PDB file of C-alpha atoms and ligand atoms in Angstrom:
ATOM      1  CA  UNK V1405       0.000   0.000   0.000  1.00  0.00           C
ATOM      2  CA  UNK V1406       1.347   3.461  -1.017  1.00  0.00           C
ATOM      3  CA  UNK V1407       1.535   5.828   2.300  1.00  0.00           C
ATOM      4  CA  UNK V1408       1.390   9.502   2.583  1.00  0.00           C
ATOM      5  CA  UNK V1409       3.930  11.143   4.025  1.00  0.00           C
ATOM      6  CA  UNK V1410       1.897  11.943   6.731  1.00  0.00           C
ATOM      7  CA  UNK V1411       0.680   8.581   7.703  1.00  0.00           C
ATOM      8  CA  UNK V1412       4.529   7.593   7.412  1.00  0.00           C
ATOM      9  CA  UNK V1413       5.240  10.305   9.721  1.00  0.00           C
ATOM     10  CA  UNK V1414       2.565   9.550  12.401  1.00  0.00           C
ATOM     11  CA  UNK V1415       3.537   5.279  12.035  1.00  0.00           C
ATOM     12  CA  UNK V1416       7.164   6.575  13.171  1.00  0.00           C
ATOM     13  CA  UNK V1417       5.807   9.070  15.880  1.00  0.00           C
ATOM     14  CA  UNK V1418       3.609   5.789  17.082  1.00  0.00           C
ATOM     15  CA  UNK V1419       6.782   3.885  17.072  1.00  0.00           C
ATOM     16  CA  UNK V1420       8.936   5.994  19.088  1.00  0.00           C
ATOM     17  CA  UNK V1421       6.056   6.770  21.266  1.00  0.00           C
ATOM     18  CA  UNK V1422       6.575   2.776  22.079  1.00  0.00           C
ATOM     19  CA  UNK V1423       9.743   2.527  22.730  1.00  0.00           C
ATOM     20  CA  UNK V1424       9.506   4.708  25.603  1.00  0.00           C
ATOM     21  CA  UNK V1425       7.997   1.055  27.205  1.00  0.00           C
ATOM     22  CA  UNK V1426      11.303  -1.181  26.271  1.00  0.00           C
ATOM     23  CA  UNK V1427      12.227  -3.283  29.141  1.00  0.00           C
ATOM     24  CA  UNK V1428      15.433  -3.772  28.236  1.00  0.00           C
ATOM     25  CA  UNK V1429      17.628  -3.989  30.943  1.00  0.00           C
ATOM     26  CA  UNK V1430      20.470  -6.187  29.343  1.00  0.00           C
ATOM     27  CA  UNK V1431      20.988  -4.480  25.787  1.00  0.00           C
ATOM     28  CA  UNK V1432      19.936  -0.733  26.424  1.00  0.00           C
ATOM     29  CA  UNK V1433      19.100  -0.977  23.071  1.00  0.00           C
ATOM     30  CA  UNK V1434      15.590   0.268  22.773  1.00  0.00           C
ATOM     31  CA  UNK V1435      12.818  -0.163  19.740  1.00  0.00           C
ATOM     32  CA  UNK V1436       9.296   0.610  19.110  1.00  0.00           C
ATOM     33  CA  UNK V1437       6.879  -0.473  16.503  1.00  0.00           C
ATOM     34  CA  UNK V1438       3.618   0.665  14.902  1.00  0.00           C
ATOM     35  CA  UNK V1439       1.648  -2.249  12.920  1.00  0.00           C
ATOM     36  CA  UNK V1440      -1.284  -0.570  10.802  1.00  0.00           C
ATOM     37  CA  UNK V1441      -3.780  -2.542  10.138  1.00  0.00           C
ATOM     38  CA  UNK V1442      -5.451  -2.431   6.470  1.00  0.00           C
ATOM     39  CA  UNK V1443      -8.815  -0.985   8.195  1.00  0.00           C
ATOM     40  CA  UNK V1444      -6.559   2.249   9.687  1.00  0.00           C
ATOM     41  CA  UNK V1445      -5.783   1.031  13.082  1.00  0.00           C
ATOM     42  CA  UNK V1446      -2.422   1.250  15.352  1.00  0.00           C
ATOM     43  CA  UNK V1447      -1.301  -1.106  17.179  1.00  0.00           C
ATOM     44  CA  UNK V1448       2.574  -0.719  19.161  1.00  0.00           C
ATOM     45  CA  UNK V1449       5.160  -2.813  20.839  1.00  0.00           C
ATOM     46  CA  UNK V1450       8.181  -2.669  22.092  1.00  0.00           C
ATOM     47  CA  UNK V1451      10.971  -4.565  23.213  1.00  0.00           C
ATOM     48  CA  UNK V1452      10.530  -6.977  26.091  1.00  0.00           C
ATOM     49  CA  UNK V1453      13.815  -8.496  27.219  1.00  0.00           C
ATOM     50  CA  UNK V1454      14.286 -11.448  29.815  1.00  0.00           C
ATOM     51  CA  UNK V1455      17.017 -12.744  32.043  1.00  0.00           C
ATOM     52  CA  UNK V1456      16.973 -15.955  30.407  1.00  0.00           C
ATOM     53  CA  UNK V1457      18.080 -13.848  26.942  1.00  0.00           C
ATOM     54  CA  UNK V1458      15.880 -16.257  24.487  1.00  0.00           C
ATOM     55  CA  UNK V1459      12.452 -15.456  26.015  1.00  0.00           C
ATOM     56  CA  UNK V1460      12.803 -11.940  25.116  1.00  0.00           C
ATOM     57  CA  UNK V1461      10.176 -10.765  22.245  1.00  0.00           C
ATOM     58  CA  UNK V1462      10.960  -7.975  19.719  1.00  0.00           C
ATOM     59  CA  UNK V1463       8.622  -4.959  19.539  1.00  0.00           C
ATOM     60  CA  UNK V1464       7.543  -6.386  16.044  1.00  0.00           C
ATOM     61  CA  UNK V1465       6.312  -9.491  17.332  1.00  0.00           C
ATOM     62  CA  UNK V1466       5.113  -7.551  20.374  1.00  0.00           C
ATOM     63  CA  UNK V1467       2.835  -5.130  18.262  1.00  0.00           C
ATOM     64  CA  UNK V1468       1.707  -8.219  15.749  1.00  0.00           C
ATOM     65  CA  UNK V1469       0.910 -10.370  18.542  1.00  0.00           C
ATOM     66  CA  UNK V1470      -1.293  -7.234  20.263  1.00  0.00           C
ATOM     67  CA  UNK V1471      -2.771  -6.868  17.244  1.00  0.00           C
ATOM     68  CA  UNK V1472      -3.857 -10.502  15.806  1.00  0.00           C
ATOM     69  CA  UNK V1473      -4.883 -11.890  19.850  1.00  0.00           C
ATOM     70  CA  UNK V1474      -7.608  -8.997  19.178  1.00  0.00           C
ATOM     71  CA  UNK V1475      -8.711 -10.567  16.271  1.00  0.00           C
ATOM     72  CA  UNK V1476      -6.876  -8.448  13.338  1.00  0.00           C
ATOM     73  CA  UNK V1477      -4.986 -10.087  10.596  1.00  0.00           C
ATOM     74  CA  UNK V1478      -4.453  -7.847   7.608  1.00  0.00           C
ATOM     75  CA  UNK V1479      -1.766  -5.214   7.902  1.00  0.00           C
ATOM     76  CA  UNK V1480      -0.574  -2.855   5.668  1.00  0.00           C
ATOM     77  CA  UNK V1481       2.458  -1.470   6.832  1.00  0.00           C
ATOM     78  CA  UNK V1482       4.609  -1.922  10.165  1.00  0.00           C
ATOM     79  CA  UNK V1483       7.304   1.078  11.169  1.00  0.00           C
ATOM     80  CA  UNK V1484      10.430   0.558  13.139  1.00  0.00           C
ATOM     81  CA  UNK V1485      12.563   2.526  15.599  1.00  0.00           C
ATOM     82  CA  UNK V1486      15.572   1.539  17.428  1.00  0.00           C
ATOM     83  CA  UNK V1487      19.242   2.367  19.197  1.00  0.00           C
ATOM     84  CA  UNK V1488      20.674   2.770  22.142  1.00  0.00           C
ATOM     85  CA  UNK V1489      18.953   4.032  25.175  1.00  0.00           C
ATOM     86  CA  UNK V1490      19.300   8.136  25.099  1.00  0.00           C
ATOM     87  CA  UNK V1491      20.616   8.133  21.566  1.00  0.00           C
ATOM     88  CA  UNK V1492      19.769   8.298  17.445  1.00  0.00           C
ATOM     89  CA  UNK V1493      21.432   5.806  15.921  1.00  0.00           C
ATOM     90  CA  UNK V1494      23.628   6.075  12.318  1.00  0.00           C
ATOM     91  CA  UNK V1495      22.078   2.642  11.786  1.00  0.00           C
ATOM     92  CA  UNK V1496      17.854   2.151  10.399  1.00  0.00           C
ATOM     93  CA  UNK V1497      16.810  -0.539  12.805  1.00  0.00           C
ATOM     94  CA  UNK V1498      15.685  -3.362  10.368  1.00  0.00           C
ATOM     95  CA  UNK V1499      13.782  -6.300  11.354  1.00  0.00           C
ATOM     96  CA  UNK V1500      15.261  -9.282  13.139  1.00  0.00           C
ATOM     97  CA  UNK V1501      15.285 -12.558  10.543  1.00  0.00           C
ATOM     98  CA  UNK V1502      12.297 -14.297  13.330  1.00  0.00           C
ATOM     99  CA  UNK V1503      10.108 -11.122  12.915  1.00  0.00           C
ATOM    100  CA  UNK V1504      10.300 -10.931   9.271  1.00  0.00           C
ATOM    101  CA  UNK V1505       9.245 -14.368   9.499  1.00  0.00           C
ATOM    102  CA  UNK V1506       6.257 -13.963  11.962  1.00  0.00           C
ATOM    103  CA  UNK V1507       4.901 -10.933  10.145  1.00  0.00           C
ATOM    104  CA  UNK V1508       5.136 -12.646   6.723  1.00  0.00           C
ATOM    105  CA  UNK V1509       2.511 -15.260   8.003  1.00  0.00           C
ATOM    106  CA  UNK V1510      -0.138 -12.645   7.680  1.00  0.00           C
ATOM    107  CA  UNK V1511       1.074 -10.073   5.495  1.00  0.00           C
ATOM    108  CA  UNK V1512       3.021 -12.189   2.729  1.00  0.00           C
ATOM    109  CA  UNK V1513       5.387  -9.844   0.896  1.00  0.00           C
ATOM    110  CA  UNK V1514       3.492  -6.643   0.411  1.00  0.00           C
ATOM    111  CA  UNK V1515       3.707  -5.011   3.973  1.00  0.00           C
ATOM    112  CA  UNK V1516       5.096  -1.990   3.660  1.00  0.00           C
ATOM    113  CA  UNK V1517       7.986  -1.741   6.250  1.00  0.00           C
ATOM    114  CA  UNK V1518       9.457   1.999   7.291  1.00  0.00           C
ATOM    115  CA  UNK V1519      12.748   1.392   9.003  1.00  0.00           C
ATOM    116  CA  UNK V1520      13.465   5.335  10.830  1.00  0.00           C
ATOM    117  CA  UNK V1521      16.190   6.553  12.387  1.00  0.00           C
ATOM    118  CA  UNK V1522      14.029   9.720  13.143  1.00  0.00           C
ATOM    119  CA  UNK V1523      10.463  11.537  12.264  1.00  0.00           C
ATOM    120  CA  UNK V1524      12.726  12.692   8.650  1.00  0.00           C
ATOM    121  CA  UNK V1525      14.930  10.128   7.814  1.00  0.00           C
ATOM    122  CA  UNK V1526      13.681   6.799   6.934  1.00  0.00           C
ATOM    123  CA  UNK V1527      13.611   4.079   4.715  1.00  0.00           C
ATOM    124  CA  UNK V1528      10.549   2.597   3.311  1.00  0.00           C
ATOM    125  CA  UNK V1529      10.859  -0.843   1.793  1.00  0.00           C
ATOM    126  CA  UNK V1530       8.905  -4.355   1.942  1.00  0.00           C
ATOM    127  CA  UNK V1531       8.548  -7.401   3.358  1.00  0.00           C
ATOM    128  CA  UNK V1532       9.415  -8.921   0.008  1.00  0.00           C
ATOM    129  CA  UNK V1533      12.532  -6.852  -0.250  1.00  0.00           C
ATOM    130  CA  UNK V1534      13.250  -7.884   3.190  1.00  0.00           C
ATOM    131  CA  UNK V1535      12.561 -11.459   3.252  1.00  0.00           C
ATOM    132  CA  UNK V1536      12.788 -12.732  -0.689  1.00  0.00           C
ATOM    133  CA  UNK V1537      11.230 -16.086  -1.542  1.00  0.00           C
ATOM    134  CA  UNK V1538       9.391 -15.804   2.290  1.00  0.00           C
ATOM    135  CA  UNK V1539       7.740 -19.429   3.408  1.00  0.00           C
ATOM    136  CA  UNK V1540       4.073 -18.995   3.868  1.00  0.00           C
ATOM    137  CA  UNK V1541       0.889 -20.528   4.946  1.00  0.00           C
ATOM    138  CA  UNK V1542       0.639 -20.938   0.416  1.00  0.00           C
ATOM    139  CA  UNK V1543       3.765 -23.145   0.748  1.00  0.00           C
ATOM    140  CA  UNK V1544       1.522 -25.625   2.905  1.00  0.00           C
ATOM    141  CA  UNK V1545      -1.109 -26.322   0.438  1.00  0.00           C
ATOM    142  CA  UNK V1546      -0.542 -28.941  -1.543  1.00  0.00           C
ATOM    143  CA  UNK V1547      -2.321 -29.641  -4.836  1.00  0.00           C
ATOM    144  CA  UNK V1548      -1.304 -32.231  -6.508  1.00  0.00           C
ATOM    145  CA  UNK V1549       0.191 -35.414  -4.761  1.00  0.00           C
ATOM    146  CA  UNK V1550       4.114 -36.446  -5.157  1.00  0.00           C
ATOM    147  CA  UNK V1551       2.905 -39.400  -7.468  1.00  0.00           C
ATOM    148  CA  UNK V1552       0.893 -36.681  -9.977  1.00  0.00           C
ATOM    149  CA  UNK V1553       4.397 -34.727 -11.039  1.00  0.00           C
TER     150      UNK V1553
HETATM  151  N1  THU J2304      15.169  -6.050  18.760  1.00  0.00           N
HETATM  152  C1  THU J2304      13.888  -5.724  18.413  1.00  0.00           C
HETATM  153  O1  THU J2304      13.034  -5.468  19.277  1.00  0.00           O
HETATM  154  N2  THU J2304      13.573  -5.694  17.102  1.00  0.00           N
HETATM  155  C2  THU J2304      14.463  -5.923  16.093  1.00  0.00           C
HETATM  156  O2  THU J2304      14.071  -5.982  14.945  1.00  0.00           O
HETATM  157  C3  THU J2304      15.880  -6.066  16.393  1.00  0.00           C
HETATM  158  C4  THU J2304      16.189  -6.398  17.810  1.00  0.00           C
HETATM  159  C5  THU J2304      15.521  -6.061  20.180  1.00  0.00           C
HETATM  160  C6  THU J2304      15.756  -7.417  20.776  1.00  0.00           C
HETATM  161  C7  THU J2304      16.642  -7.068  21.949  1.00  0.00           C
HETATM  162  O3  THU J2304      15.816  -6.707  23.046  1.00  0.00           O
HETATM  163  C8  THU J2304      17.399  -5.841  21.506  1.00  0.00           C
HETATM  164  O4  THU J2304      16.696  -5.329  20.385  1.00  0.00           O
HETATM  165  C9  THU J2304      18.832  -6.109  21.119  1.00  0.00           C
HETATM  166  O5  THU J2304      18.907  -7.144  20.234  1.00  0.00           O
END
């Protein structure tokens, strides 16, 4: 879906408005995500980090998972924002390889992702871009039996 600049814009303000939740005691590395859903709703996460390092959940996956255990499952585009606790980084914040992953399940390759470093600078890209050749709920249906080929 093509975004104005001004829903870009607010997605990112969402985002950082997030990331003032991180609980991220081990990294200090902070990130907040907006997921927009296709009917014009917002929902955020943030990072949620855990002494046993493995159980911690990205703020993608925290925002998708908000967002599909109240029942939605279209999106149209998810924004990003992360660094260091108390500063910008030179770096976009991409997606981790298991969010790409998770959000692929519903979106498939046309979610628009906007990876921003601030309110200004940003990249907007996809999930196709991001995860080429992604493994989806299609790649489970089988239609013709090994002995049909
Ligand atoms: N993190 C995210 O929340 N999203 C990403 O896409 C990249 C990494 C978090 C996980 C961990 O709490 C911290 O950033 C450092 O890896």
């Amino acid at each position: 879906m093509k975004l104005e600049q001004t829903q870009i814009r607010d997605l990112i303000r969402r985002a950082f408005a997030a990331r003032k939740f991180a609980y991220t005691p081990y990294s200090h590395f902070n990130v907040g995500a907006a997921l927009l859903t296709r009917n014009g709703k917002v929902y955020t996460g943030c990072n949620i980090e855990n002494a046993g390092y493995t159980a911690t959940n990205c703020a993608e996956r925290t925002a998708l998972f908000k967002a599909v255990s109240e029942g939605e499952r279209q999106f149209s585009a998810i924004a990003i924002v992360g660094s260091k606790e108390g500063t910008v980084n030179e770096l976009v914040t991409g997606p981790c390889g298991v969010c790409r992953q998770a959000l692929y399940e519903f979106s498939g390759p046309d979610l628009t992702v906007i990876m921003a470093r601030t309110e200004e600078d940003y990249i907007v890209t996809t999930l196709g871009q991001l995860l080429p050749y992604g493994f989806g709920p299609a790649n489970l249906e089988t239609e013709k039996t090994e002995s049909q080929m």
